[in-house]
Short mmCIF file of C-alpha atoms in Angstrom, two decimals:
data_model
loop_
_atom_site.label_atom_id
_atom_site.label_comp_id
_atom_site.label_asym_id
_atom_site.label_seq_id
_atom_site.Cartn_x
_atom_site.Cartn_y
_atom_site.Cartn_z
CA MET A 1 4.67 22.52 18.21
CA LYS A 2 8.01 22.09 20.01
CA ILE A 3 8.22 21.07 23.66
CA VAL A 4 11.28 21.54 25.88
CA ARG A 5 11.81 20.24 29.39
CA ASP A 6 11.25 23.68 30.92
CA ASP A 7 7.69 23.65 29.54
CA LEU A 8 6.90 20.58 31.63
CA ARG A 9 8.49 22.15 34.70
CA LYS A 10 6.27 25.19 34.26
CA ALA A 11 3.24 22.90 33.92
CA ALA A 12 4.22 21.22 37.18
CA ALA A 13 4.69 24.59 38.89
CA ALA A 14 1.22 25.61 37.72
CA GLY A 15 -0.23 22.50 39.35
CA LEU A 16 -1.33 20.89 36.08
CA VAL A 17 0.84 17.81 36.67
CA SER A 18 3.04 16.61 39.49
CA SER A 19 6.84 16.82 39.29
CA GLU A 20 7.01 13.03 39.06
CA GLN A 21 4.52 13.00 36.18
CA ALA A 22 6.45 15.77 34.40
CA ASP A 23 9.70 13.77 34.69
CA ALA A 24 8.02 10.57 33.53
CA LEU A 25 6.43 12.38 30.58
CA TRP A 26 9.77 13.88 29.58
CA ARG A 27 11.43 10.46 29.63
CA PHE A 28 8.59 9.13 27.48
CA LEU A 29 9.00 11.97 24.96
CA GLU A 30 12.76 11.37 24.84
CA GLN A 31 12.11 7.74 23.98
CA LEU A 32 9.74 8.78 21.21
CA SER A 33 12.30 11.19 19.79
CA ALA A 34 14.80 8.33 19.65
CA ASP A 35 12.37 6.46 17.41
CA GLU A 36 13.38 6.94 13.77
CA GLY A 37 9.78 7.61 12.78
CA ARG A 38 9.40 10.50 15.21
CA ALA A 39 12.87 11.97 15.21
CA ARG A 40 13.29 15.53 13.93
CA PHE A 41 14.87 15.52 10.50
CA GLY A 42 17.60 18.09 11.14
CA ALA A 43 20.84 19.00 9.40
CA GLU A 44 22.75 16.19 11.11
CA GLN A 45 20.30 13.55 9.89
CA LEU A 46 20.44 15.00 6.38
CA LEU A 47 24.23 14.53 6.47
CA TRP A 48 23.83 10.93 7.70
CA TYR A 49 21.50 9.98 4.86
CA ALA A 50 23.57 11.86 2.27
CA GLY A 51 26.71 10.07 3.46
CA ALA A 52 25.01 6.68 3.26
CA LEU A 53 23.79 7.36 -0.28
CA LEU A 54 27.30 8.48 -1.24
CA ILE A 55 28.76 5.22 0.10
CA MET A 56 26.18 3.15 -1.79
CA GLY A 57 26.84 5.09 -4.99
CA ALA A 58 30.63 4.94 -4.65
CA MET A 59 30.64 1.16 -4.15
CA GLY A 60 27.91 0.55 -6.70
CA LEU A 61 27.22 2.83 -9.64
CA PHE A 62 30.73 4.30 -9.73
CA THR A 63 32.70 1.07 -9.35
CA THR A 64 34.50 1.07 -12.70
CA LEU A 65 36.48 -1.46 -14.70
CA GLY A 66 39.67 0.00 -13.20
CA PHE A 67 38.46 -1.08 -9.77
CA SER A 68 37.75 -4.57 -11.10
CA SER A 69 41.23 -4.82 -12.64
CA TRP A 70 42.66 -5.48 -9.15
CA GLY A 71 40.99 -8.86 -9.25
CA TYR A 72 37.81 -10.41 -7.95
CA GLY A 73 39.53 -11.41 -4.71
CA PHE A 74 40.19 -7.73 -4.06
CA LEU A 75 36.53 -6.94 -4.80
CA LEU A 76 35.35 -9.61 -2.36
CA THR A 77 37.78 -8.46 0.35
CA THR A 78 36.71 -4.85 -0.10
CA ALA A 79 33.01 -5.68 0.06
CA LEU A 80 33.42 -7.84 3.17
CA ALA A 81 35.66 -5.27 4.88
CA TYR A 82 33.20 -2.46 4.20
CA GLY A 83 30.28 -4.64 5.28
CA VAL A 84 31.90 -5.63 8.58
CA LEU A 85 33.16 -2.13 9.43
CA LEU A 86 29.92 -0.37 8.49
CA GLY A 87 27.78 -3.03 10.15
CA GLY A 88 29.87 -3.01 13.34
CA ALA A 89 29.85 0.78 13.60
CA GLY A 90 26.13 0.81 12.86
CA HIS A 91 25.44 -1.72 15.62
CA VAL A 92 27.40 0.37 18.15
CA LEU A 93 25.61 3.62 17.24
CA TRP A 94 22.23 1.84 17.14
CA ASN A 95 22.50 1.23 20.88
CA ARG A 96 23.56 4.81 21.70
CA PRO A 97 20.79 7.24 22.78
CA GLY A 98 19.89 9.68 20.00
CA LEU A 99 22.22 8.03 17.46
CA ARG A 100 19.91 5.29 16.23
CA PRO A 101 19.34 6.97 12.82
CA ALA A 102 23.11 7.22 12.27
CA GLY A 103 23.47 3.54 13.14
CA GLY A 104 20.60 2.63 10.85
CA VAL A 105 22.07 4.33 7.78
CA LEU A 106 25.42 2.61 8.40
CA LEU A 107 23.70 -0.77 8.66
CA ALA A 108 21.83 -0.06 5.41
CA SER A 109 25.16 0.85 3.78
CA ALA A 110 26.56 -2.49 4.97
CA VAL A 111 23.62 -4.30 3.33
CA ALA A 112 24.39 -2.44 0.09
CA MET A 113 27.79 -4.19 -0.03
CA THR A 114 26.05 -7.55 -0.58
CA PRO A 115 25.70 -7.41 -4.39
CA LEU A 116 29.37 -6.45 -4.76
CA ALA A 117 30.43 -9.46 -2.66
CA VAL A 118 28.13 -11.81 -4.59
CA PHE A 119 29.40 -10.40 -7.91
CA ALA A 120 32.96 -11.20 -6.86
CA VAL A 121 32.06 -14.74 -5.76
CA GLN A 122 30.15 -15.43 -8.99
CA SER A 123 33.07 -14.13 -11.05
CA MET A 124 35.64 -16.17 -9.12
CA LEU A 125 33.60 -19.38 -9.50
CA GLY A 126 32.56 -18.73 -13.11
CA TRP A 127 28.84 -18.85 -12.32
CA TRP A 128 27.77 -16.47 -15.07
CA GLY A 129 26.85 -18.93 -17.77
CA LYS A 130 27.04 -17.37 -21.22
CA GLY A 131 28.40 -13.88 -21.63
CA ASP A 132 30.84 -11.65 -19.75
CA PRO A 133 29.17 -9.57 -17.01
CA GLY A 134 31.67 -6.77 -17.54
CA SER A 135 32.02 -4.10 -14.88
CA TYR A 136 30.06 -4.32 -11.63
CA ASN A 137 28.51 -0.90 -12.19
CA GLY A 138 26.66 -2.44 -15.15
CA PHE A 139 24.47 -4.10 -12.52
CA TYR A 140 22.84 -0.70 -11.95
CA VAL A 141 22.38 -0.02 -15.68
CA TRP A 142 21.82 -3.19 -17.70
CA ILE A 143 19.16 -5.85 -17.37
CA LYS A 144 20.58 -9.40 -17.29
CA GLY A 145 19.29 -12.68 -15.97
CA GLY A 146 22.70 -13.37 -14.41
CA TRP A 147 22.14 -10.60 -11.87
CA VAL A 148 19.25 -12.49 -10.24
CA PHE A 149 21.40 -14.29 -7.66
CA MET A 150 22.90 -10.96 -6.58
CA GLU A 151 19.45 -9.44 -6.22
CA VAL A 152 17.92 -12.35 -4.30
CA THR A 153 20.88 -12.55 -1.91
CA THR A 154 20.70 -8.80 -1.17
CA ILE A 155 16.96 -9.05 -0.54
CA VAL A 156 17.48 -11.92 1.91
CA VAL A 157 20.34 -10.16 3.74
CA GLY A 158 18.48 -6.85 3.85
CA SER A 159 15.32 -8.51 5.17
CA ALA A 160 17.29 -10.30 7.89
CA VAL A 161 19.00 -7.08 9.00
CA LEU A 162 15.65 -5.27 8.90
CA TRP A 163 14.14 -7.94 11.14
CA ARG A 164 16.90 -7.31 13.69
CA TYR A 165 17.10 -3.50 13.32
CA ARG A 166 13.71 -1.94 12.63
CA PHE A 167 14.84 1.01 10.50
CA SER A 168 12.97 2.19 7.42
CA PHE A 169 16.06 3.21 5.39
CA MET A 170 16.96 -0.49 5.31
CA LEU A 171 14.08 -0.93 2.88
CA LEU A 172 15.76 1.26 0.25
CA PRO A 173 18.37 -1.32 -0.95
CA VAL A 174 15.76 -4.09 -0.57
CA ALA A 175 13.22 -2.16 -2.68
CA MET A 176 15.88 -1.41 -5.31
CA MET A 177 16.80 -5.09 -5.58
CA LEU A 178 13.13 -6.05 -5.87
CA TRP A 179 12.74 -3.58 -8.73
CA PHE A 180 15.86 -4.90 -10.47
CA LEU A 181 14.60 -8.45 -9.94
CA SER A 182 11.24 -7.62 -11.51
CA MET A 183 13.05 -6.26 -14.58
CA ASP A 184 15.40 -9.23 -14.88
CA LEU A 185 12.59 -11.78 -14.52
CA ALA A 186 10.22 -9.98 -16.92
CA PRO A 187 11.71 -11.47 -20.16
CA TRP A 188 11.48 -14.99 -18.69
CA VAL A 189 7.89 -14.48 -17.50
CA MET A 190 6.83 -12.92 -20.81
CA GLY A 191 8.67 -15.50 -22.91
CA SER A 192 10.80 -12.91 -24.67
CA LYS A 193 14.57 -12.50 -24.79
CA ALA A 194 14.40 -8.73 -25.30
CA LEU A 195 12.82 -6.28 -22.87
CA THR A 196 11.44 -3.34 -24.83
CA PHE A 197 11.12 0.17 -23.41
CA GLU A 198 7.34 -0.22 -23.30
CA THR A 199 7.67 -3.46 -21.34
CA ARG A 200 9.99 -1.77 -18.88
CA GLN A 201 7.38 0.95 -18.37
CA SER A 202 4.67 -1.61 -17.69
CA VAL A 203 6.88 -3.57 -15.28
CA SER A 204 7.78 -0.36 -13.41
CA ILE A 205 4.13 0.69 -13.12
CA TRP A 206 2.96 -2.65 -11.77
CA PHE A 207 5.97 -3.06 -9.52
CA GLY A 208 5.40 0.45 -8.16
CA LEU A 209 1.76 -0.31 -7.43
CA ALA A 210 2.67 -3.54 -5.64
CA THR A 211 5.36 -1.77 -3.59
CA MET A 212 3.00 1.04 -2.57
CA ALA A 213 0.38 -1.52 -1.58
CA ALA A 214 2.96 -3.33 0.58
CA ALA A 215 3.99 -0.03 2.19
CA TRP A 216 0.34 0.78 2.90
CA LEU A 217 -0.14 -2.62 4.57
CA VAL A 218 2.86 -1.90 6.80
CA ASP A 219 1.29 1.45 7.74
CA VAL A 220 -2.05 -0.15 8.56
CA ARG A 221 -0.38 -2.64 10.93
CA SER A 222 2.34 -0.52 12.56
CA ARG A 223 2.37 2.71 14.57
CA SER A 224 6.02 3.38 13.72
CA ASP A 225 6.97 5.03 10.44
CA LEU A 226 8.77 2.00 9.04
CA SER A 227 7.63 2.21 5.43
CA PHE A 228 8.73 5.70 4.28
CA TRP A 229 11.41 4.47 1.87
CA LEU A 230 9.13 1.70 0.64
CA HIS A 231 6.51 4.32 -0.27
CA LEU A 232 9.17 6.42 -1.99
CA ALA A 233 10.60 3.52 -4.00
CA GLY A 234 7.14 2.44 -5.12
CA LEU A 235 6.21 5.99 -6.08
CA MET A 236 9.37 6.44 -8.13
CA ALA A 237 8.78 3.22 -10.05
CA PHE A 238 5.05 3.79 -10.57
CA TRP A 239 5.13 7.52 -11.33
CA GLY A 240 8.28 7.22 -13.45
CA GLY A 241 6.81 4.45 -15.60
CA LEU A 242 3.49 6.27 -15.90
CA THR A 243 5.01 9.64 -16.78
CA SER A 244 7.40 8.20 -19.38
CA SER A 245 4.49 6.53 -21.20
CA HIS A 246 3.48 8.36 -24.37
CA SER A 247 0.08 8.80 -25.92
CA ASP A 248 -1.37 11.29 -28.41
CA SER A 249 -4.82 10.88 -26.92
CA GLU A 250 -6.09 13.83 -24.88
CA LEU A 251 -8.28 11.40 -22.96
CA ALA A 252 -5.21 9.38 -21.92
CA LYS A 253 -3.48 12.58 -20.78
CA LEU A 254 -6.56 13.55 -18.77
CA VAL A 255 -6.56 10.11 -17.13
CA TYR A 256 -2.87 10.67 -16.29
CA CYS A 257 -3.82 13.94 -14.58
CA LEU A 258 -6.66 12.27 -12.66
CA ILE A 259 -4.28 9.53 -11.45
CA ASN A 260 -2.01 12.26 -10.10
CA VAL A 261 -5.00 13.90 -8.40
CA VAL A 262 -5.66 10.54 -6.73
CA LEU A 263 -2.01 10.45 -5.61
CA VAL A 264 -2.44 13.86 -3.97
CA GLY A 265 -5.64 12.71 -2.25
CA GLY A 266 -3.94 9.49 -1.18
CA GLY A 267 -1.06 11.49 0.27
CA LEU A 268 -3.49 13.48 2.41
CA PHE A 269 -5.32 10.32 3.47
CA LEU A 270 -2.11 8.48 4.38
CA ASP A 271 -0.31 11.59 5.67
CA ARG A 272 2.48 11.02 3.12
CA ARG A 273 4.01 14.17 1.61
CA ALA A 274 5.81 12.15 -1.08
CA TYR A 275 2.49 11.26 -2.73
CA VAL A 276 1.48 14.92 -2.74
CA VAL A 277 4.82 15.94 -4.27
CA PHE A 278 4.74 13.34 -7.08
CA GLY A 279 1.05 13.92 -7.74
CA GLY A 280 1.59 17.67 -7.80
CA MET A 281 4.41 17.31 -10.33
CA GLY A 282 2.16 15.19 -12.54
CA ILE A 283 -0.65 17.75 -12.39
CA VAL A 284 1.79 20.54 -13.28
CA LEU A 285 3.05 18.49 -16.26
CA TYR A 286 -0.52 18.04 -17.49
CA LEU A 287 -1.29 21.73 -17.06
CA GLY A 288 1.91 22.53 -18.96
CA HIS A 289 0.66 20.29 -21.78
CA LEU A 290 -2.65 22.17 -21.84
CA ALA A 291 -0.86 25.50 -21.96
CA GLU A 292 1.44 24.39 -24.79
CA LYS A 293 -0.94 22.37 -26.96
CA VAL A 294 -4.61 22.89 -26.13
CA PHE A 295 -4.88 26.49 -24.91
CA LYS A 296 -1.75 27.97 -26.46
CA ASP A 297 -3.73 30.78 -28.11
CA SER A 298 -5.94 31.56 -25.12
CA ILE A 299 -5.07 34.75 -23.21
CA LEU A 300 -7.27 33.75 -20.28
CA PHE A 301 -5.58 30.42 -19.58
CA PRO A 302 -2.51 31.77 -17.71
CA PHE A 303 -4.75 34.01 -15.60
CA ALA A 304 -7.02 31.09 -14.75
CA LEU A 305 -4.03 28.94 -13.82
CA SER A 306 -2.45 31.66 -11.69
CA GLY A 307 -5.78 32.16 -9.92
CA LEU A 308 -5.94 28.44 -9.24
CA GLY A 309 -2.39 28.55 -7.88
CA ILE A 310 -3.25 31.40 -5.54
CA ALA A 311 -6.35 29.54 -4.35
CA ILE A 312 -4.25 26.43 -3.61
CA ILE A 313 -1.74 28.50 -1.61
CA VAL A 314 -4.53 30.15 0.39
CA GLY A 315 -6.05 26.71 0.98
CA GLY A 316 -2.68 25.45 2.22
CA LEU A 317 -2.40 28.36 4.66
CA ALA A 318 -5.91 27.69 5.95
CA LEU A 319 -5.12 23.99 6.29
CA ARG A 320 -1.98 24.76 8.31
CA ARG A 321 -3.93 27.07 10.62
CA HIS A 322 -6.81 24.69 11.25
CA ARG A 323 -5.07 21.32 10.70
CA ALA A 324 -5.56 20.04 14.25
CA ALA A 325 -9.28 20.86 14.29
CA LEU A 326 -9.73 19.43 10.79
CA ASP A 327 -7.91 16.20 11.71
CA SER A 328 -10.08 15.84 14.78
CA TRP A 329 -13.26 16.40 12.76
CA VAL A 330 -12.20 13.93 10.06
CA THR A 331 -11.41 11.31 12.71
CA ARG A 332 -14.87 11.73 14.24
CA VAL A 333 -16.93 11.61 11.05
CA MET A 334 -14.92 9.08 9.03
CA PRO A 335 -16.72 5.71 8.76
CA ALA A 336 -15.00 2.95 10.71
CA PRO A 337 -14.27 0.75 7.64
CA LEU A 338 -12.55 3.70 5.91
CA ALA A 339 -10.69 4.74 9.07
CA ALA A 340 -9.32 1.19 9.34
CA LEU A 341 -7.50 1.76 6.04
CA ARG A 342 -5.52 4.71 7.40
CA PRO A 343 -2.05 4.19 8.94
CA LEU A 344 -2.26 2.90 12.49
CA ARG A 345 -0.23 5.86 13.78
CA LEU A 346 -3.03 8.25 12.67
CA ARG A 347 -5.82 6.49 14.52
CA ARG A 348 -6.98 7.30 18.00
CA PRO A 349 -6.31 4.66 20.66
CA ALA A 350 -9.36 2.62 21.53
CA GLY A 351 -11.26 3.93 24.55
#
């Protein structure tokens, strides 16, 4: 439901609220809309996030050996210049009404310059130990213990900026560095020099679970939507590691499907669409396996699946129509210990 200022004026004219109350309520709603967690995700915000991701990619994954050939001093100067300019512009926009999301993505882009600056410093001082690190973009591809200092520094810088500017997108570079760090530390923890593909899968699954748990704790304690990107990063690591795992056991594949069903249920419980999307993709993959391997000769299987799909769509339409009443009913009947596990923003104020 969308509310414009004229709606409040009409409510005041009808005697439902006073003019002063209508003005105060409008100012309150404007403040809420300035909050990144409540702001409408329109075309302009999509462009802001896309631009930030492009900056991060350009100065990270696509920084080639040709860029490094200018010298590590040039790399350091570039990283610092980008960091200062992006951070300064982000700070200015952060304090402008309605432009806080634009400022936040610029600040996050500034944080993403940290590993490039640390890479240049390590290279200039010869702090790599054995082996040539090669191009900086290898940081986003290869697993090496030498990257740890870059990862830790970025996590510290990102956490400090997040403490000053409460913006959820800031958690994306931090979560990425935490994932990289888990991969780089895994051989040392496991006492092995090589990190096999199976080990990477296991590390991703457990890291994803830990990240999702951390995001859930943030939700339980905060009314603002600060943990969106933390949820997304955890889901990508967990679901990606789980889906890439291979087993010939039908029981293991069924368990995979059930885990994705739990993700869908968790998404409804936490009001997180990302869980529903990833869980839905996992369920579709399992159903595709059934159609290809188990029921490939059954003529009834596609009809049963299509019927299930239609039922899900009808259920979604009914949910959209009665969502408010259903949410109210669930809030009333849900046991207090279970309700305490939902995000704080979904709970009714006391009294």
